[in-house]
mmCIF file of C-alpha atoms in Angstrom:
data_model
loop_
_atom_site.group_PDB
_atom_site.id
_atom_site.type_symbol
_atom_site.label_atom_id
_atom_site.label_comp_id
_atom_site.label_asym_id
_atom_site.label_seq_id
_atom_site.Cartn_x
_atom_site.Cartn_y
_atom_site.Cartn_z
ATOM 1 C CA UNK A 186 98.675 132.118 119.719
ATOM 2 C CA UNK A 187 95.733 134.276 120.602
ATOM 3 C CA UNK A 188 92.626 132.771 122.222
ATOM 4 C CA UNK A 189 89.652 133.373 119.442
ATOM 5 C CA UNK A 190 85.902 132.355 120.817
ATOM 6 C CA UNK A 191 83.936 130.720 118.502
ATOM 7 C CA UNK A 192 81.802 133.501 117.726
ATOM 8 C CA UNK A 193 84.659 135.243 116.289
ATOM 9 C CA UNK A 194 86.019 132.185 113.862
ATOM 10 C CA UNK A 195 82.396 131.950 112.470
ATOM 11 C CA UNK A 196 82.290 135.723 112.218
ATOM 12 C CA UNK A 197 85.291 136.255 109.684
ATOM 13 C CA UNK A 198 84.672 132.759 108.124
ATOM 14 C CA UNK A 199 81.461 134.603 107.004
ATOM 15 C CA UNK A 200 83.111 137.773 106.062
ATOM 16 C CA UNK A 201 85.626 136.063 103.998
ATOM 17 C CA UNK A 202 83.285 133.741 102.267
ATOM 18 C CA UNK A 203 81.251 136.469 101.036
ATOM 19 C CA UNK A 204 84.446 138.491 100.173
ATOM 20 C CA UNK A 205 85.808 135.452 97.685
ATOM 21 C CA UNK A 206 82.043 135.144 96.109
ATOM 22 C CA UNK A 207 82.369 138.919 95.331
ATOM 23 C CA UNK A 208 85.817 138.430 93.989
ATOM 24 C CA UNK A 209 84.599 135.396 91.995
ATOM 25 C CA UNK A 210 81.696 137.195 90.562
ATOM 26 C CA UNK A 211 83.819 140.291 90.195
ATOM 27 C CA UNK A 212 81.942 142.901 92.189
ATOM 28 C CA UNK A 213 85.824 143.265 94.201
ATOM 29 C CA UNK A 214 88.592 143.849 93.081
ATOM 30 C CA UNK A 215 91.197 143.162 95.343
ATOM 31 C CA UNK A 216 94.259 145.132 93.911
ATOM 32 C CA UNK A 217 91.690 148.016 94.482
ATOM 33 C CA UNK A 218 90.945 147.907 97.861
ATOM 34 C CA UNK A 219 92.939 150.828 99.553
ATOM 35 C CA UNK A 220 95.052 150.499 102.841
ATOM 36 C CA UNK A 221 91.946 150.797 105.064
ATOM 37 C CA UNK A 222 89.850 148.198 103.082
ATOM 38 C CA UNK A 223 92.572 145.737 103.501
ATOM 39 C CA UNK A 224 92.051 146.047 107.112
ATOM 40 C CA UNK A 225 89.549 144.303 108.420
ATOM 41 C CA UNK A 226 90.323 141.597 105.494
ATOM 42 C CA UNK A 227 93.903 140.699 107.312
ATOM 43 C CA UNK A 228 92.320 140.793 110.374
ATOM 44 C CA UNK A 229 90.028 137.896 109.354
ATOM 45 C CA UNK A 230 92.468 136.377 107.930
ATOM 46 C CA UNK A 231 94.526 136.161 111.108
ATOM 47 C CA UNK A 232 91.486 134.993 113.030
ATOM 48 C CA UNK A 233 91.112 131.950 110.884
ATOM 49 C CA UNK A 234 95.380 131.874 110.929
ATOM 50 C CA UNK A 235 94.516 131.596 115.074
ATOM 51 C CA UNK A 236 91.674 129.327 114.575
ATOM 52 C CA UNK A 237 94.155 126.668 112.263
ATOM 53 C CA UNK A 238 96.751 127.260 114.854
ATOM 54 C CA UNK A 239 94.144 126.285 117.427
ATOM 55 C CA UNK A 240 94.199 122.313 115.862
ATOM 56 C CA UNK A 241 97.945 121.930 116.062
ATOM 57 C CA UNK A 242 98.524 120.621 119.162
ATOM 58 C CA UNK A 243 95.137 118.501 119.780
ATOM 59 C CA UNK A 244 96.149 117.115 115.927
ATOM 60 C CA UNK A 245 99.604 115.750 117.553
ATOM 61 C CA UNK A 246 97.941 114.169 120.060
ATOM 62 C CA UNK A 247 95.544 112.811 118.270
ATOM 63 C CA UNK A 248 98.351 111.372 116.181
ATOM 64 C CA UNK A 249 100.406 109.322 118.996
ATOM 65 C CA UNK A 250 97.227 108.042 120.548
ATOM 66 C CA UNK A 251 95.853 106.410 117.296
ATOM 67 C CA UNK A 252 100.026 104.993 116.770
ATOM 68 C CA UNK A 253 98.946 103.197 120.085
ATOM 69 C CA UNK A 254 95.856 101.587 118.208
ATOM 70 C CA UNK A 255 97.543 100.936 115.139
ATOM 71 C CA UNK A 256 100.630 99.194 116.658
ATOM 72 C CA UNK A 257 99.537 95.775 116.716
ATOM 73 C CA UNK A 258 98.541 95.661 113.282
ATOM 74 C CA UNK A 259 102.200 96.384 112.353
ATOM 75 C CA UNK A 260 103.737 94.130 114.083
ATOM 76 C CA UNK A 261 101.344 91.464 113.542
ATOM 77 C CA UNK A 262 101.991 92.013 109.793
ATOM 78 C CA UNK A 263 105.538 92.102 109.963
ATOM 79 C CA UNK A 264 105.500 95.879 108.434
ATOM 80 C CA UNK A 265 105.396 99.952 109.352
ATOM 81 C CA UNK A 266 102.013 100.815 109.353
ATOM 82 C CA UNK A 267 102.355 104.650 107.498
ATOM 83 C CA UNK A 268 100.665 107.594 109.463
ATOM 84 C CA UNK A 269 100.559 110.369 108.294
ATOM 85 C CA UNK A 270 99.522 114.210 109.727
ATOM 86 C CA UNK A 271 98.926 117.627 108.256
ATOM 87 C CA UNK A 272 97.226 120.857 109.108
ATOM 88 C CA UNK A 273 94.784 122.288 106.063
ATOM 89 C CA UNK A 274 96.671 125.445 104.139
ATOM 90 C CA UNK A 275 95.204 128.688 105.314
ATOM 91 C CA UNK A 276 94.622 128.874 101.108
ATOM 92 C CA UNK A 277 92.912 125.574 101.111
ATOM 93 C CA UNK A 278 90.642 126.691 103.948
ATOM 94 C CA UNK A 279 89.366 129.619 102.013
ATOM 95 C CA UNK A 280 89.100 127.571 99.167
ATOM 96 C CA UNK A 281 86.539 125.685 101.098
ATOM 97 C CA UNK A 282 84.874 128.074 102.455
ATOM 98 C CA UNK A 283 84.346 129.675 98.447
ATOM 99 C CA UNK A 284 82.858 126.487 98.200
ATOM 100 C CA UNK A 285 80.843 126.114 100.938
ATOM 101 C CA UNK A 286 79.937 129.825 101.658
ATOM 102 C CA UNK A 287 77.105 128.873 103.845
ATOM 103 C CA UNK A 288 79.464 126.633 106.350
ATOM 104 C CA UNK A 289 80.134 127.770 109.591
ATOM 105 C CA UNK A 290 84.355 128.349 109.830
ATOM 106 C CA UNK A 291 84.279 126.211 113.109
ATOM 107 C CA UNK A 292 82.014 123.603 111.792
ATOM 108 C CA UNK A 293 85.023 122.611 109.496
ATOM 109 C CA UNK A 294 85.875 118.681 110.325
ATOM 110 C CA UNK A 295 88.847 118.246 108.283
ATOM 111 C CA UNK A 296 91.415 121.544 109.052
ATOM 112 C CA UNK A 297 93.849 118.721 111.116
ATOM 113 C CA UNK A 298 93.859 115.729 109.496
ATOM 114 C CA UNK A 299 95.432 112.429 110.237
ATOM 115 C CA UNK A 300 95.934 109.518 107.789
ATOM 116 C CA UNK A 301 96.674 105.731 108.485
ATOM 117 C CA UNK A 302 97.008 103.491 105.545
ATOM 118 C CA UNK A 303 96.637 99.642 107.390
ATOM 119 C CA UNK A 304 98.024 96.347 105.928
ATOM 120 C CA UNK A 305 94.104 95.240 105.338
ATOM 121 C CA UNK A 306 90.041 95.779 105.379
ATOM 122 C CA UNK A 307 89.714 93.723 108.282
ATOM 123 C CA UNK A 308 92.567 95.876 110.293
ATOM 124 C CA UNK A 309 91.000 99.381 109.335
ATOM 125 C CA UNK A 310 87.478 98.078 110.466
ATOM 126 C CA UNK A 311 89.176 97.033 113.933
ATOM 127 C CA UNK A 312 90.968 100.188 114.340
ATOM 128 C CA UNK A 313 87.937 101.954 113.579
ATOM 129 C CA UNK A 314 85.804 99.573 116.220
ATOM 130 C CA UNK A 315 88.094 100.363 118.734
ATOM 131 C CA UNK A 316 88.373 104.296 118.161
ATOM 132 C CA UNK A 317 84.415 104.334 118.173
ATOM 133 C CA UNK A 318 84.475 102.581 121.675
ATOM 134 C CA UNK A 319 87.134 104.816 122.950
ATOM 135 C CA UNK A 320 87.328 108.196 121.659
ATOM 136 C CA UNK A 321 84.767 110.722 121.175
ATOM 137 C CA UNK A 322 83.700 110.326 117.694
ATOM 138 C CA UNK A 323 81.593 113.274 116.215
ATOM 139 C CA UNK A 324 80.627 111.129 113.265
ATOM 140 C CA UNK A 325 81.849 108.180 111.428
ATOM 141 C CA UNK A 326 81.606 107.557 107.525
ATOM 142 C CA UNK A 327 82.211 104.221 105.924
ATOM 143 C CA UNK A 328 82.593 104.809 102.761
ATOM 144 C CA UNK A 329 84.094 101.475 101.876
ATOM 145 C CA UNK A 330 80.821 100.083 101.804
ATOM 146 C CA UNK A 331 79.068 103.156 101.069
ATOM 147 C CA UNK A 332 81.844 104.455 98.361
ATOM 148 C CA UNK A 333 81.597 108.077 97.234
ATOM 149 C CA UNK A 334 80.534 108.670 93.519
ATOM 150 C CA UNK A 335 83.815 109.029 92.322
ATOM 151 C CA UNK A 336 84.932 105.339 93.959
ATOM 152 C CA UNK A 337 86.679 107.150 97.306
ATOM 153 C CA UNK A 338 87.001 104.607 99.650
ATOM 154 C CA UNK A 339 88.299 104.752 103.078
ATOM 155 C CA UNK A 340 86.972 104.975 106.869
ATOM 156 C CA UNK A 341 86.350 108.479 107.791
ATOM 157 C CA UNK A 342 86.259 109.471 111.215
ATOM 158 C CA UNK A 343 85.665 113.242 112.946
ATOM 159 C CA UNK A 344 86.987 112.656 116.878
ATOM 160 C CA UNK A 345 86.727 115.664 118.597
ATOM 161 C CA UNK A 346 90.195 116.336 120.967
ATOM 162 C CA UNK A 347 90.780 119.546 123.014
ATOM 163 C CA UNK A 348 87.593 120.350 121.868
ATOM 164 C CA UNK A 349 88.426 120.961 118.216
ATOM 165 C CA UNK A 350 87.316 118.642 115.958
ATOM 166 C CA UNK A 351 89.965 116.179 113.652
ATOM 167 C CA UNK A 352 89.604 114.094 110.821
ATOM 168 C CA UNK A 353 91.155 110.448 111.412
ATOM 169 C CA UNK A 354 91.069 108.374 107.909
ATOM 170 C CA UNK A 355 91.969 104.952 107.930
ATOM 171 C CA UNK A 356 92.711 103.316 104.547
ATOM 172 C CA UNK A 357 94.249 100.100 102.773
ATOM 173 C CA UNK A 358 97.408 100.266 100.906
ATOM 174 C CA UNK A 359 95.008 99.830 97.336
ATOM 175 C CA UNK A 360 92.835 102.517 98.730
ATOM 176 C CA UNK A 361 95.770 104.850 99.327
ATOM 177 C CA UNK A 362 97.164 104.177 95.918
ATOM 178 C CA UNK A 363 93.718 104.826 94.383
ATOM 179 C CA UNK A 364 93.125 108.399 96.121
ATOM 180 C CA UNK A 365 97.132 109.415 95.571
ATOM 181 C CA UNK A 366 96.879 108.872 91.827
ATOM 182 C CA UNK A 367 93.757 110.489 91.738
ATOM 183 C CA UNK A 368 95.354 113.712 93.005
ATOM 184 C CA UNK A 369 98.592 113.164 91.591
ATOM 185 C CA UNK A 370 96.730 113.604 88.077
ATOM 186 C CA UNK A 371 94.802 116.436 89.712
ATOM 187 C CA UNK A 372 98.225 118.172 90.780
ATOM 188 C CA UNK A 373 99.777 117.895 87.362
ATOM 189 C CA UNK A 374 96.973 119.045 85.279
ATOM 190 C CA UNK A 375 95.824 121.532 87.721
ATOM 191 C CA UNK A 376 92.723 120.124 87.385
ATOM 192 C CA UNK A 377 90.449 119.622 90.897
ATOM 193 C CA UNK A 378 89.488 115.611 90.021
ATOM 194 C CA UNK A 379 89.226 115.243 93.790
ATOM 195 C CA UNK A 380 86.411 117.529 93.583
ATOM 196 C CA UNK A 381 84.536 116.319 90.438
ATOM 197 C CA UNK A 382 86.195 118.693 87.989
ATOM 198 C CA UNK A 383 87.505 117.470 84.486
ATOM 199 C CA UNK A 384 86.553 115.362 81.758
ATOM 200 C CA UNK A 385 83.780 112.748 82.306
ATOM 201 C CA UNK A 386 85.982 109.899 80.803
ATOM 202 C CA UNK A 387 88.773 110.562 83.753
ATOM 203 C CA UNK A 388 86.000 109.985 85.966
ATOM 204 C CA UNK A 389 84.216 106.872 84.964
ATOM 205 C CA UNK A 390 87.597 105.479 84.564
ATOM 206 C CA UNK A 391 88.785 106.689 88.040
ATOM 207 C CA UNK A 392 85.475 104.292 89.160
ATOM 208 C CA UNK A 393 86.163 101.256 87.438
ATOM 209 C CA UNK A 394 89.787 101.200 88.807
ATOM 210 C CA UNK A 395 88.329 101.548 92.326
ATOM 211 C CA UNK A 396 86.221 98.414 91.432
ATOM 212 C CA UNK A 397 89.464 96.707 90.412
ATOM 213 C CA UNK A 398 91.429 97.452 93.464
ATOM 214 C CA UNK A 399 88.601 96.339 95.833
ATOM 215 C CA UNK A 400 88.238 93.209 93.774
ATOM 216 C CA UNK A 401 92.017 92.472 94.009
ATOM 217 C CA UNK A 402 91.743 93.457 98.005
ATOM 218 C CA UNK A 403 88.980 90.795 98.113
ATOM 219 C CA UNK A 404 91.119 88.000 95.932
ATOM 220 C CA UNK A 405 88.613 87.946 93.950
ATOM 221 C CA UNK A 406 89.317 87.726 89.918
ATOM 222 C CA UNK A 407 87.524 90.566 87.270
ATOM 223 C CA UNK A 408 84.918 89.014 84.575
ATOM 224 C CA UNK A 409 86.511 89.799 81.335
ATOM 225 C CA UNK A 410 83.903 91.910 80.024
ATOM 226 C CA UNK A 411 84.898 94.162 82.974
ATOM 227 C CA UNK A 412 88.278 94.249 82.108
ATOM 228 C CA UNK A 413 86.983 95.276 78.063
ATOM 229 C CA UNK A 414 85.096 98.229 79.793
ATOM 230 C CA UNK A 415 88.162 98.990 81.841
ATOM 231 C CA UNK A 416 90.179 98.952 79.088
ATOM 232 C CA UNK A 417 88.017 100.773 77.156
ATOM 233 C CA UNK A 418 87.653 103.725 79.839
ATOM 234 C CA UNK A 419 91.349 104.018 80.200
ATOM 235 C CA UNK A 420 91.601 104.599 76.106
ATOM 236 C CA UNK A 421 88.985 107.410 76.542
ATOM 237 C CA UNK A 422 90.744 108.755 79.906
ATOM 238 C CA UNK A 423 93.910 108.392 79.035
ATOM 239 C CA UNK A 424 94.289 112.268 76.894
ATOM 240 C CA UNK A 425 93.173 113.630 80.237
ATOM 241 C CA UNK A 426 95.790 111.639 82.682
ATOM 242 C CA UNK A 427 98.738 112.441 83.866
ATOM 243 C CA UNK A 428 100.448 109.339 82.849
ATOM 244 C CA UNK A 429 99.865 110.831 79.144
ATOM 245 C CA UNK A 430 101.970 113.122 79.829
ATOM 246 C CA UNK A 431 104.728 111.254 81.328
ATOM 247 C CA UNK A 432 104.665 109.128 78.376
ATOM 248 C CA UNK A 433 105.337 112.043 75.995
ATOM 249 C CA UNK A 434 108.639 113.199 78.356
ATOM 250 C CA UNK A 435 111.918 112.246 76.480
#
């Protein structure tokens, strides 16, 4: 892997985010650009390639420090606490950077990510405790207290290893199941729910069902007019779920 300064990363980041909003707004065309255009394009492209690359190794050893952390909880609970690692598609990186055309390539928290789903609340707010004590932690977000709009709740933490920043999220088993079905139904109807695409009803339905699972997490039991309005936002989601469509398969 080639060393890349920072200056360069943020450099092509640049170059490619304003090549996609040209693309996007149809100024380019990219099955015109001749030999020589292409060019500097795949050399960008292999920067941020090098740059990914860069998170590999600081993103496995983030991983089998934070196993060291999370041990106890697993055997205290009497079960295999599931961690889980991945680096962020080169694809998915431009697709953030279409998004966020303004944001610095380097200043990107989340290209290695590692995920720990935890037997419980009160183990994920240890773990995190402890990793705040410990590690270098860029920033921390809670949003189990502070959930995100769409009802995303986990702890969210950006530790910076080998000087390269990595996303840690800790999460319950509910809160796993919650976020996996939301982009399981994203996945089969191509549709970017994660990102606040889609129909309003898959939404507000997506929220209460959050609610649900926190209450359960809490043992605490649902009024019943929150069930009717749960109920009721599942009839108007449902069209728009993937479930629907299992349903309909013979």
């Amino acid at each position: 892997m080639r060393s890349v300064s920072i200056s360069q990363v943020n450099k092509a980041g640049k170059r490619l985010a304003k090549l996609l909003a040209a693309v996007v707004d149809g100024s380019v065309n990219l099955d015109q650009l001749t030999d020589q255009e292409w060019e500097p394009v795949l050399a960008d492209v292999q920067l941020l390639e090098d740059w990914r690359e860069r998170h590999a190794r600081p993103l496995r050893a983030t991983n089998a420090s934070l196993r060291h952390y999370i041990r106890p909880f697993s055997a205290l609970n009497a079960v295999d606490v599931s961690v889980t690692q991945r680096l962020k598609k080169v694809s998915t990186i431009l697709d953030k950077l279409d998004r966020y055309p303004t944001m610095p390539l380097s200043s990107m928290e989340d290209i290695g990510g590692i995920r720990a789903v935890l037997p419980s609340q009160a183990a994920s707010d240890e773990v995190a405790r402890r990793l705040r004590k410990n590690w270098k932690v860029h920033r921390y977000r809670d949003y189990v207290r502070e959930p995100k709009e769409s009802g995303y709740r986990a702890l969210h933490l950006i530790v910076v290893k080998q000087g390269v920043k990595i996303e840690v999220q800790l999460r319950t088993v509910l809160q796993d199941f919650w976020a996996n079905q939301v982009e399981r139904d994203s996945r089969y109807l191509r549709v970017d729910f994660k990102s606040g695409a889609g129909h309003d009803a898959v939404h507000a339905y997506y929220l209460s069902m959050s609610e649900l699972l926190k209450m359960r997490e809490a043992s605490e039991e649902p009024t019943e007019d929150f069930m009717v309005e749960l109920m009721r936002r599942y009839t108007l989601a449902k069209p728009y779920l993937a479930s629907s469509l299992d349903e309909e398969q013979p």
